[in-house]
Amino acid sequence: MSHKRIPKRRAAIAAGGVVALGAAAVLLPNANASQDGGSAGGTAAPRTLKAADASDLASQLAGLLGDAFAGSYYDAGEQQLVVNVVPGDNNQVIVEARKAGADVREVDNSMGELRGGARTLKSEASVPGTAWAIDPRTNKILVTADSTVTGAAWDRLESTVEGLGSGMATIRKSAGTFKTFASGGDAVFGGGARCSLGFNVTAGDGAPAFLTAGHCGVADDQWSDAQGGQPIATVDQAVFPGEGDFALVRYDDPATEAPSEVNLGDQTVPISRAAEATVGQQVFRMGSTTGLADGQVLGLDATVNYPEGTVTGLIQTDVCAEPGDSGGSLFTQDGLAIGLTSGGSGDCAVGGETFFQPVTTALEAVGATLGGDAPGAGEQAGGEQAGAEEGGGAGDAVGGGDQAGGGQAGDDAGAGAGDVGDGTGAGHENGSGSTG
C-alpha cells in the first residue's frame, strides 16, 4: 500500500512519551552491564555476556552449526547464551561453539522439525484466537489458545498438536482474548483511532519518518499528534495482516526533528541501533496507555491468528499491554530497538502475553534505517565479531547512533471512530486516554 499525500506541518515526537509506571521504572543506568568473564586459556566455560552480545553470538553460531543448531536462549541469571544442538557426526562444530563462549546442550528436536510442526499448525489449525512460537528453553513449540477457542475449534487444535508427536509441542489456555492493541509512547491519532509511535527512522530517501504497527497504518492514511489536530504524518507503507505488523509513516514536514530516543516522561533512553530479540532477554515496552512495562522474551517467529487475519514472524513476550499501546517501542535498557507492539491478550492489571513486530524485519522491508544502522555504520555491537575460535565472544561495546522515535500512530484495522475513551494511563502533552 502506498500513500503520497504530504501536507506541510512541523512536528517532533519522541517515542513512548508517557510517565514511567510500575516496577519497570528502575530502568537506568545499565543495571546489567556485561562482564568480560569467560575462562582463561583453552577451557570451554561459557562466557558472561550482555543480552545484546549474546544475540550477536547466537546469530553467528546458527551459521556455524548449520543443521545441528536447534535454537538458543539467554540465561539472564547466569548471563550466558545457551545453544541447543542435535547430536550428529560433526562434533567439531559443537567444540567450536563452546570455545566461542556458549553453553551448549543436546536436544531431541531440530529446528527443521520444529519449523515443520509450525507449518502443520498453520495449515491445519489457523483458527482465530490461537498462537504458536518455538520455545528453545523447552525445545518444543509453545501453542496458546485464548478464551474464545472452545468446542470444535479447541478439538481441532488439540488434535493437531497431538498429531505432531510426543515431545514436539505443548498447549495451554490464555484467560484473555487475542486482539491488537490499537488506541498510544507519545500518542498519535487518525480516523478516530489512537496508537503509539515506535521508533523514529530515516526513510530510504533521507526523509524523517517513524515506525508503528501495521494495523495502525491500515486504519487511516494521516496521523496527528493531538486528538482532532491537523495531520503531521502520512502513511507510506503498511503491512497487516500477513508477514508482519508494521508501518512506515513519513513526517509531512521534511525539517521535522525526529530524535533517536524513547521518552519515558521523566527521562529518555537513547536508542543506539536495532537488534534481534533473544529468548530469555529482559525487555521494556513503552506505550501511551499504560506507560512503561517490562518482562521477558518467550519465543521468536511467532504466528498469531487475530480476528482480522494471521500474522507471522512476531516476538512473543510476557510483557503486558492494553489498547492504545499498539505500535509502541520494545527496547532494552542499554538502548537497543527490538520491536513494535502488535497485540495479545490480558492487560496490565492481570498480566498476559503480548506479541511484537521485530524492528529489524520492519526496517528491511520498508528500506528505512535507524541512526546506527545507516550505510557504513557497524552492524555488530561493538564491531567485534564473536568468533568460533578459542575465547571468541560477542563484542562488548554497543554500536552507536540508532534512531528511536516518538509518536505512535493508529488504531487497529477494526477500530472505529467511537473507540477512543478517556483511558486510565498517564498522558503526555500530546494526548491522554486509551481506546476502550
Tab-separated table of C-alpha atoms in Angstrom:
chain	number	residue	atom	x	y	z
A	1	MET	CA	0.000	0.000	0.000
A	2	SER	CA	1.406	3.397	-0.913
A	3	HIS	CA	0.414	6.836	0.286
A	4	LYS	CA	1.894	10.012	-1.163
A	5	ARG	CA	-0.087	12.931	0.271
A	6	ILE	CA	2.367	15.246	2.044
A	7	PRO	CA	0.739	18.257	3.770
A	8	LYS	CA	3.188	20.639	5.472
A	9	ARG	CA	3.427	20.906	9.216
A	10	ARG	CA	6.372	20.805	11.558
A	11	ALA	CA	6.318	18.321	14.410
A	12	ALA	CA	8.780	16.492	16.606
A	13	ILE	CA	7.660	13.458	18.584
A	14	ALA	CA	9.785	11.219	20.804
A	15	ALA	CA	8.879	7.564	21.240
A	16	GLY	CA	6.906	6.414	24.213
A	17	GLY	CA	6.077	9.789	25.783
A	18	VAL	CA	4.280	8.760	28.961
A	19	VAL	CA	5.321	8.865	32.603
A	20	ALA	CA	7.058	5.615	33.577
A	21	LEU	CA	4.853	3.304	35.641
A	22	GLY	CA	5.370	0.382	37.988
A	23	ALA	CA	8.416	-1.665	38.839
A	24	ALA	CA	9.868	-1.218	35.385
A	25	ALA	CA	10.769	2.377	36.267
A	26	VAL	CA	14.158	1.230	37.566
A	27	LEU	CA	15.476	1.216	34.034
A	28	LEU	CA	18.581	3.378	34.028
A	29	PRO	CA	21.525	3.243	34.296
A	30	ASN	CA	22.821	-0.051	32.886
A	31	ALA	CA	21.992	-2.294	35.804
A	32	ASN	CA	23.016	-5.474	33.989
A	33	ALA	CA	26.285	-4.328	32.492
A	34	SER	CA	28.260	-7.064	30.781
A	35	GLN	CA	31.207	-8.633	32.461
A	36	ASP	CA	34.051	-9.940	30.415
A	37	GLY	CA	34.094	-13.125	32.482
A	38	GLY	CA	34.887	-16.127	30.400
A	39	SER	CA	37.630	-18.611	31.044
A	40	ALA	CA	41.297	-18.144	30.595
A	41	GLY	CA	43.360	-20.444	28.484
A	42	GLY	CA	41.824	-23.182	26.382
A	43	THR	CA	38.858	-24.124	28.563
A	44	ALA	CA	35.349	-24.093	27.150
A	45	ALA	CA	33.497	-22.458	30.046
A	46	PRO	CA	30.581	-20.276	28.895
A	47	ARG	CA	31.298	-16.557	28.673
A	48	THR	CA	29.431	-13.974	30.716
A	49	LEU	CA	27.606	-11.780	28.200
A	50	LYS	CA	25.128	-8.951	27.954
A	51	ALA	CA	21.900	-9.993	26.235
A	52	ALA	CA	22.718	-7.935	23.122
A	53	ASP	CA	26.123	-9.583	22.791
A	54	ALA	CA	24.512	-12.979	23.303
A	55	SER	CA	22.147	-12.227	20.415
A	56	ASP	CA	25.074	-11.423	18.124
A	57	LEU	CA	26.870	-14.595	19.167
A	58	ALA	CA	23.718	-16.677	18.635
A	59	SER	CA	23.354	-15.381	15.075
A	60	GLN	CA	26.910	-16.333	14.241
A	61	LEU	CA	26.699	-19.762	15.854
A	62	ALA	CA	23.493	-20.520	13.960
A	63	GLY	CA	25.512	-20.214	10.762
A	64	LEU	CA	28.443	-22.175	12.178
A	65	LEU	CA	26.369	-25.105	13.444
A	66	GLY	CA	24.149	-25.424	10.385
A	67	ASP	CA	21.616	-28.257	10.688
A	68	ALA	CA	22.901	-29.063	14.188
A	69	PHE	CA	21.596	-25.722	15.502
A	70	ALA	CA	18.274	-26.091	17.346
A	71	GLY	CA	17.746	-22.603	18.746
A	72	SER	CA	19.204	-20.618	21.606
A	73	TYR	CA	18.201	-18.511	24.582
A	74	TYR	CA	19.725	-16.134	27.102
A	75	ASP	CA	20.063	-17.283	30.708
A	76	ALA	CA	19.679	-13.923	32.465
A	77	GLY	CA	20.598	-15.340	35.872
A	78	GLU	CA	23.920	-16.742	34.667
A	79	GLN	CA	24.314	-14.071	31.932
A	80	GLN	CA	25.138	-16.804	29.444
A	81	LEU	CA	23.990	-17.861	25.985
A	82	VAL	CA	22.563	-21.393	25.878
A	83	VAL	CA	22.696	-23.009	22.441
A	84	ASN	CA	20.720	-26.144	21.568
A	85	VAL	CA	22.243	-28.726	19.233
A	86	VAL	CA	21.020	-32.062	17.902
A	87	PRO	CA	23.557	-34.894	18.111
A	88	GLY	CA	25.312	-35.629	14.845
A	89	ASP	CA	28.516	-36.744	13.213
A	90	ASN	CA	30.294	-33.384	13.269
A	91	ASN	CA	31.201	-32.930	16.921
A	92	GLN	CA	33.868	-30.388	15.997
A	93	VAL	CA	31.321	-27.624	15.404
A	94	ILE	CA	29.993	-28.185	18.909
A	95	VAL	CA	33.518	-27.886	20.277
A	96	GLU	CA	33.922	-24.628	18.373
A	97	ALA	CA	30.589	-23.332	19.697
A	98	ARG	CA	31.769	-23.977	23.242
A	99	LYS	CA	35.050	-22.250	22.524
A	100	ALA	CA	33.110	-19.251	21.235
A	101	GLY	CA	31.567	-18.869	24.677
A	102	ALA	CA	28.185	-20.620	24.507
A	103	ASP	CA	26.715	-23.115	26.960
A	104	VAL	CA	25.909	-25.967	24.550
A	105	ARG	CA	23.240	-28.578	25.345
A	106	GLU	CA	21.990	-31.531	23.308
A	107	VAL	CA	18.270	-31.714	22.490
A	108	ASP	CA	15.925	-34.017	20.567
A	109	ASN	CA	14.100	-31.702	18.148
A	110	SER	CA	15.924	-29.951	15.319
A	111	MET	CA	14.910	-26.518	14.076
A	112	GLY	CA	13.758	-28.156	10.857
A	113	GLU	CA	11.409	-30.439	12.767
A	114	LEU	CA	10.088	-27.605	14.922
A	115	ARG	CA	9.514	-25.339	11.934
A	116	GLY	CA	7.800	-28.221	10.141
A	117	GLY	CA	5.476	-28.575	13.125
A	118	ALA	CA	4.713	-24.851	12.995
A	119	ARG	CA	3.837	-25.168	9.295
A	120	THR	CA	1.460	-28.016	10.123
A	121	LEU	CA	-0.240	-25.878	12.746
A	122	LYS	CA	-0.610	-23.055	10.239
A	123	SER	CA	-2.181	-25.302	7.602
A	124	GLU	CA	-4.439	-27.301	9.932
A	125	ALA	CA	-5.179	-25.151	12.982
A	126	SER	CA	-5.178	-21.469	11.977
A	127	VAL	CA	-8.296	-20.543	13.896
A	128	PRO	CA	-8.743	-17.064	15.418
A	129	GLY	CA	-7.531	-16.896	18.999
A	130	THR	CA	-4.543	-19.217	18.594
A	131	ALA	CA	-0.823	-18.540	18.530
A	132	TRP	CA	2.390	-20.537	18.494
A	133	ALA	CA	6.116	-19.967	18.706
A	134	ILE	CA	9.226	-22.114	19.075
A	135	ASP	CA	10.442	-22.168	22.682
A	136	PRO	CA	14.163	-23.061	22.758
A	137	ARG	CA	14.123	-23.462	26.536
A	138	THR	CA	11.835	-26.500	26.269
A	139	ASN	CA	12.862	-27.413	22.699
A	140	LYS	CA	9.178	-27.511	21.801
A	141	ILE	CA	6.514	-25.435	20.070
A	142	LEU	CA	4.507	-23.424	22.598
A	143	VAL	CA	0.869	-23.310	21.451
A	144	THR	CA	-1.530	-20.865	23.138
A	145	ALA	CA	-5.295	-20.670	22.761
A	146	ASP	CA	-7.306	-17.733	24.078
A	147	SER	CA	-10.693	-17.874	25.803
A	148	THR	CA	-12.608	-17.859	22.507
A	149	VAL	CA	-11.160	-21.195	21.365
A	150	THR	CA	-13.740	-23.751	22.514
A	151	GLY	CA	-15.726	-26.687	21.191
A	152	ALA	CA	-14.786	-27.890	17.730
A	153	ALA	CA	-12.044	-25.270	17.377
A	154	TRP	CA	-10.333	-26.498	20.559
A	155	ASP	CA	-10.714	-30.131	19.482
A	156	ARG	CA	-9.145	-29.285	16.133
A	157	LEU	CA	-6.201	-27.515	17.758
A	158	GLU	CA	-5.648	-30.243	20.343
A	159	SER	CA	-5.816	-32.971	17.694
A	160	THR	CA	-3.292	-31.151	15.509
A	161	VAL	CA	-0.885	-30.749	18.431
A	162	GLU	CA	-1.206	-34.435	19.317
A	163	GLY	CA	-0.598	-35.330	15.676
A	164	LEU	CA	2.800	-33.635	15.782
A	165	GLY	CA	4.022	-36.421	18.029
A	166	SER	CA	5.161	-36.713	21.617
A	167	GLY	CA	7.657	-34.113	22.758
A	168	MET	CA	7.057	-31.691	19.863
A	169	ALA	CA	4.578	-29.183	21.293
A	170	THR	CA	2.759	-28.075	24.429
A	171	ILE	CA	-0.627	-26.384	24.521
A	172	ARG	CA	-2.043	-24.003	27.109
A	173	LYS	CA	-5.069	-21.753	27.561
A	174	SER	CA	-4.982	-17.983	27.984
A	175	ALA	CA	-7.664	-16.291	30.068
A	176	GLY	CA	-7.874	-13.279	27.759
A	177	THR	CA	-8.636	-12.728	24.082
A	178	PHE	CA	-6.044	-12.099	21.379
A	179	LYS	CA	-6.529	-8.656	19.891
A	180	THR	CA	-4.448	-5.846	18.502
A	181	PHE	CA	-3.715	-3.038	20.961
A	182	ALA	CA	-4.554	-0.059	18.828
A	183	SER	CA	-5.631	3.015	20.754
A	184	GLY	CA	-0.740	5.156	22.232
A	185	GLY	CA	4.912	6.276	23.812
A	186	ASP	CA	3.699	9.579	22.514
A	187	ALA	CA	0.201	9.116	21.157
A	188	VAL	CA	-0.839	9.655	17.569
A	189	PHE	CA	-4.378	9.876	16.239
A	190	GLY	CA	-6.015	9.094	12.927
A	191	GLY	CA	-9.583	8.484	11.807
A	192	GLY	CA	-10.862	8.171	15.362
A	193	ALA	CA	-8.172	5.659	16.255
A	194	ARG	CA	-5.241	6.053	18.624
A	195	CYS	CA	-1.845	4.308	18.595
A	196	SER	CA	1.698	4.794	19.853
A	197	LEU	CA	4.792	5.714	17.890
A	198	GLY	CA	7.537	3.119	17.934
A	199	PHE	CA	10.861	4.489	16.700
A	200	ASN	CA	11.902	7.448	14.591
A	201	VAL	CA	13.768	6.370	11.474
A	202	THR	CA	15.191	7.717	8.249
A	203	ALA	CA	13.345	6.674	5.093
A	204	GLY	CA	15.274	5.438	2.087
A	205	ASP	CA	15.296	8.899	0.507
A	206	GLY	CA	16.611	10.536	3.690
A	207	ALA	CA	13.268	11.903	4.901
A	208	PRO	CA	12.277	11.721	8.608
A	209	ALA	CA	9.695	9.065	9.441
A	210	PHE	CA	8.618	6.707	12.175
A	211	LEU	CA	7.658	3.061	12.570
A	212	THR	CA	4.427	1.926	14.180
A	213	ALA	CA	2.120	-1.086	13.980
A	214	GLY	CA	0.779	-2.087	10.581
A	215	HIS	CA	-2.762	-2.409	11.896
A	216	CYS	CA	-2.477	1.271	12.834
A	217	GLY	CA	-1.175	2.134	9.371
A	218	VAL	CA	-4.121	0.476	7.609
A	219	ALA	CA	-6.650	2.215	9.896
A	220	ASP	CA	-6.034	5.664	8.388
A	221	ASP	CA	-3.666	7.432	5.984
A	222	GLN	CA	-2.894	10.528	8.042
A	223	TRP	CA	-1.914	10.958	11.680
A	224	SER	CA	-1.847	13.812	14.170
A	225	ASP	CA	-0.023	14.299	17.475
A	226	ALA	CA	-3.227	15.570	19.124
A	227	GLN	CA	-6.743	14.207	19.080
A	228	GLY	CA	-8.649	16.172	16.441
A	229	GLY	CA	-5.462	18.007	15.428
A	230	GLN	CA	-4.018	18.682	11.993
A	231	PRO	CA	-2.121	15.790	10.353
A	232	ILE	CA	1.640	15.764	10.828
A	233	ALA	CA	2.485	12.470	9.099
A	234	THR	CA	1.259	10.283	6.241
A	235	VAL	CA	1.403	6.502	5.905
A	236	ASP	CA	3.879	5.409	3.245
A	237	GLN	CA	3.791	1.615	3.656
A	238	ALA	CA	1.782	-0.708	5.888
A	239	VAL	CA	1.648	-4.498	6.302
A	240	PHE	CA	-1.200	-6.179	8.247
A	241	PRO	CA	-2.237	-8.954	8.378
A	242	GLY	CA	0.282	-11.257	6.734
A	243	GLU	CA	4.054	-11.390	7.060
A	244	GLY	CA	4.293	-8.866	9.869
A	245	ASP	CA	2.517	-5.958	11.544
A	246	PHE	CA	4.400	-2.730	10.746
A	247	ALA	CA	4.019	0.609	9.014
A	248	LEU	CA	6.339	3.375	7.845
A	249	VAL	CA	4.804	6.822	8.420
A	250	ARG	CA	6.542	9.882	6.945
A	251	TYR	CA	6.524	13.237	8.699
A	252	ASP	CA	4.894	15.750	6.372
A	253	ASP	CA	7.487	18.434	7.123
A	254	PRO	CA	10.929	17.262	5.923
A	255	ALA	CA	12.519	19.526	8.560
A	256	THR	CA	10.898	17.589	11.405
A	257	GLU	CA	13.282	16.768	14.228
A	258	ALA	CA	12.970	13.058	14.979
A	259	PRO	CA	15.235	12.139	17.907
A	260	SER	CA	16.610	8.647	18.358
A	261	GLU	CA	15.252	8.051	21.841
A	262	VAL	CA	12.361	6.681	23.873
A	263	ASN	CA	10.678	9.299	26.045
A	264	LEU	CA	9.741	7.937	29.483
A	265	GLY	CA	8.327	11.241	30.654
A	266	ASP	CA	10.899	11.901	33.389
A	267	GLN	CA	13.891	10.682	31.384
A	268	THR	CA	14.776	9.494	27.902
A	269	VAL	CA	16.556	6.380	26.709
A	270	PRO	CA	18.901	6.996	23.748
A	271	ILE	CA	18.438	4.292	21.109
A	272	SER	CA	21.687	3.197	19.504
A	273	ARG	CA	20.627	0.595	16.929
A	274	ALA	CA	18.150	-2.134	16.050
A	275	ALA	CA	18.815	-5.651	17.317
A	276	GLU	CA	17.337	-9.132	17.148
A	277	ALA	CA	15.440	-10.402	20.178
A	278	THR	CA	16.794	-13.302	22.214
A	279	VAL	CA	14.607	-15.700	24.182
A	280	GLY	CA	15.142	-15.003	27.894
A	281	GLN	CA	16.146	-11.383	27.282
A	282	GLN	CA	14.737	-8.663	29.547
A	283	VAL	CA	12.858	-6.045	27.546
A	284	PHE	CA	10.881	-2.846	28.193
A	285	ARG	CA	7.759	-1.604	26.430
A	286	MET	CA	6.540	1.988	26.243
A	287	GLY	CA	3.021	2.926	25.269
A	288	SER	CA	0.718	5.888	25.697
A	289	THR	CA	-1.969	3.970	27.563
A	290	THR	CA	-0.001	2.061	30.180
A	291	GLY	CA	3.399	3.779	30.141
A	292	LEU	CA	6.416	1.610	30.876
A	293	ALA	CA	6.263	-2.146	31.445
A	294	ASP	CA	8.881	-4.871	31.392
A	295	GLY	CA	9.200	-8.616	31.016
A	296	GLN	CA	10.989	-11.334	29.072
A	297	VAL	CA	11.099	-12.635	25.527
A	298	LEU	CA	9.375	-16.050	25.444
A	299	GLY	CA	9.551	-17.060	21.783
A	300	LEU	CA	10.557	-15.992	18.285
A	301	ASP	CA	8.992	-16.310	14.835
A	302	ALA	CA	5.562	-16.467	16.469
A	303	THR	CA	2.344	-16.849	14.495
A	304	VAL	CA	-0.802	-15.145	15.840
A	305	ASN	CA	-4.306	-15.663	14.486
A	306	TYR	CA	-6.071	-12.346	15.149
A	307	PRO	CA	-9.736	-11.854	14.227
A	308	GLU	CA	-8.521	-9.716	11.283
A	309	GLY	CA	-6.194	-12.430	9.984
A	310	THR	CA	-2.960	-14.329	10.602
A	311	VAL	CA	0.305	-12.507	11.312
A	312	THR	CA	3.659	-14.306	11.211
A	313	GLY	CA	7.219	-13.565	12.294
A	314	LEU	CA	6.444	-11.952	15.669
A	315	ILE	CA	8.197	-11.909	19.056
A	316	GLN	CA	6.248	-13.456	21.962
A	317	THR	CA	6.707	-11.945	25.448
A	318	ASP	CA	5.126	-11.855	28.898
A	319	VAL	CA	5.089	-8.028	28.830
A	320	CYS	CA	1.641	-6.543	29.456
A	321	ALA	CA	-0.097	-4.079	27.127
A	322	GLU	CA	-3.536	-2.571	26.565
A	323	PRO	CA	-5.468	-0.848	23.767
A	324	GLY	CA	-3.653	2.321	22.717
A	325	ASP	CA	-0.218	0.751	23.220
A	326	SER	CA	-0.167	-0.594	19.646
A	327	GLY	CA	2.936	0.383	17.717
A	328	GLY	CA	4.801	1.298	20.902
A	329	SER	CA	8.500	0.686	21.322
A	330	LEU	CA	10.029	-2.520	22.716
A	331	PHE	CA	13.638	-1.888	23.703
A	332	THR	CA	16.426	-2.867	26.097
A	333	GLN	CA	17.841	-0.899	29.000
A	334	ASP	CA	21.061	-0.337	27.070
A	335	GLY	CA	19.235	1.311	24.172
A	336	LEU	CA	18.575	-1.357	21.550
A	337	ALA	CA	15.392	-1.160	19.462
A	338	ILE	CA	13.763	-4.606	19.486
A	339	GLY	CA	10.107	-4.452	18.472
A	340	LEU	CA	6.787	-2.681	17.837
A	341	THR	CA	3.722	-3.585	19.902
A	342	SER	CA	1.286	-5.696	17.879
A	343	GLY	CA	-1.298	-7.340	20.135
A	344	GLY	CA	-2.022	-10.112	22.595
A	345	SER	CA	-4.307	-10.936	25.499
A	346	GLY	CA	-4.755	-9.740	29.057
A	347	ASP	CA	-3.960	-6.323	30.477
A	348	CYS	CA	-1.565	-4.662	32.902
A	349	ALA	CA	-3.745	-5.499	35.908
A	350	VAL	CA	-3.842	-9.272	35.464
A	351	GLY	CA	-0.952	-9.719	33.027
A	352	GLY	CA	-0.968	-11.644	29.787
A	353	GLU	CA	1.113	-12.179	26.677
A	354	THR	CA	1.994	-9.575	24.068
A	355	PHE	CA	3.409	-10.030	20.587
A	356	PHE	CA	5.779	-7.605	18.877
A	357	GLN	CA	6.891	-6.948	15.321
A	358	PRO	CA	10.716	-7.251	15.093
A	359	VAL	CA	12.223	-3.857	14.260
A	360	THR	CA	14.977	-5.408	12.142
A	361	THR	CA	12.463	-7.059	9.829
A	362	ALA	CA	10.381	-3.898	9.535
A	363	LEU	CA	13.413	-1.750	8.678
A	364	GLU	CA	14.499	-4.152	5.953
A	365	ALA	CA	11.006	-4.349	4.474
A	366	VAL	CA	10.427	-0.579	4.253
A	367	GLY	CA	14.007	0.364	3.353
A	368	ALA	CA	14.483	2.623	6.368
A	369	THR	CA	17.369	2.937	8.825
A	370	LEU	CA	17.932	3.784	12.437
A	371	GLY	CA	20.897	6.067	13.136
A	372	GLY	CA	23.490	3.391	13.850
A	373	ASP	CA	22.180	1.177	11.051
A	374	ALA	CA	22.824	3.722	8.316
A	375	PRO	CA	25.140	2.683	5.465
A	376	GLY	CA	28.679	2.484	6.732
A	377	ALA	CA	27.692	2.021	10.357
A	378	GLY	CA	28.710	-1.159	12.126
A	379	GLU	CA	26.117	-3.908	12.107
A	380	GLN	CA	27.671	-5.721	15.040
A	381	ALA	CA	27.582	-4.482	18.602
A	382	GLY	CA	30.996	-3.004	19.161
A	383	GLY	CA	32.107	-4.221	15.743
A	384	GLU	CA	33.850	-7.166	17.365
A	385	GLN	CA	32.663	-10.457	15.936
A	386	ALA	CA	32.063	-13.337	18.263
A	387	GLY	CA	34.214	-15.884	16.559
A	388	ALA	CA	34.279	-19.613	16.676
A	389	GLU	CA	37.840	-19.577	17.842
A	390	GLU	CA	39.018	-20.050	21.390
A	391	GLY	CA	37.973	-17.211	23.666
A	392	GLY	CA	35.845	-15.638	20.951
A	393	GLY	CA	32.837	-13.741	22.162
A	394	ALA	CA	30.430	-11.099	21.119
A	395	GLY	CA	31.789	-7.552	21.107
A	396	ASP	CA	31.355	-5.677	24.341
A	397	ALA	CA	30.572	-2.200	23.064
A	398	VAL	CA	27.154	-1.156	21.898
A	399	GLY	CA	27.014	0.207	18.380
A	400	GLY	CA	26.042	3.850	18.126
A	401	GLY	CA	23.651	6.212	16.547
A	402	ASP	CA	20.419	4.301	16.125
A	403	GLN	CA	17.298	6.372	15.949
A	404	ALA	CA	14.333	5.684	18.109
A	405	GLY	CA	11.337	7.728	17.719
A	406	GLY	CA	8.369	9.001	19.342
A	407	GLY	CA	4.741	9.330	18.262
A	408	GLN	CA	2.751	6.219	17.704
A	409	ALA	CA	0.224	6.002	15.030
A	410	GLY	CA	-3.091	4.485	14.540
A	411	ASP	CA	-5.602	2.122	15.882
A	412	ASP	CA	-6.421	-1.367	14.815
A	413	ALA	CA	-7.845	-2.014	11.406
A	414	GLY	CA	-11.051	-2.997	13.134
A	415	ALA	CA	-11.197	0.022	15.475
A	416	GLY	CA	-13.976	2.504	14.925
A	417	ALA	CA	-14.239	6.209	15.488
A	418	GLY	CA	-16.073	5.621	18.718
A	419	ASP	CA	-13.231	3.626	20.272
A	420	VAL	CA	-11.314	6.453	21.871
A	421	GLY	CA	-12.144	6.785	25.540
A	422	ASP	CA	-10.719	8.737	28.433
A	423	GLY	CA	-8.478	5.885	29.453
A	424	THR	CA	-6.558	5.329	32.636
A	425	GLY	CA	-2.989	5.843	31.506
A	426	ALA	CA	-0.989	8.932	32.351
A	427	GLY	CA	-0.922	11.022	29.226
A	428	HIS	CA	1.905	13.029	27.709
A	429	GLU	CA	1.213	16.508	26.361
A	430	ASN	CA	0.177	15.034	23.033
A	431	GLY	CA	-2.818	13.186	24.430
A	432	SER	CA	-4.241	11.215	27.296
A	433	GLY	CA	-6.617	8.318	27.269
A	434	SER	CA	-6.832	4.978	25.605
A	435	THR	CA	-9.058	3.181	23.274
A	436	GLY	CA	-11.740	1.293	25.034
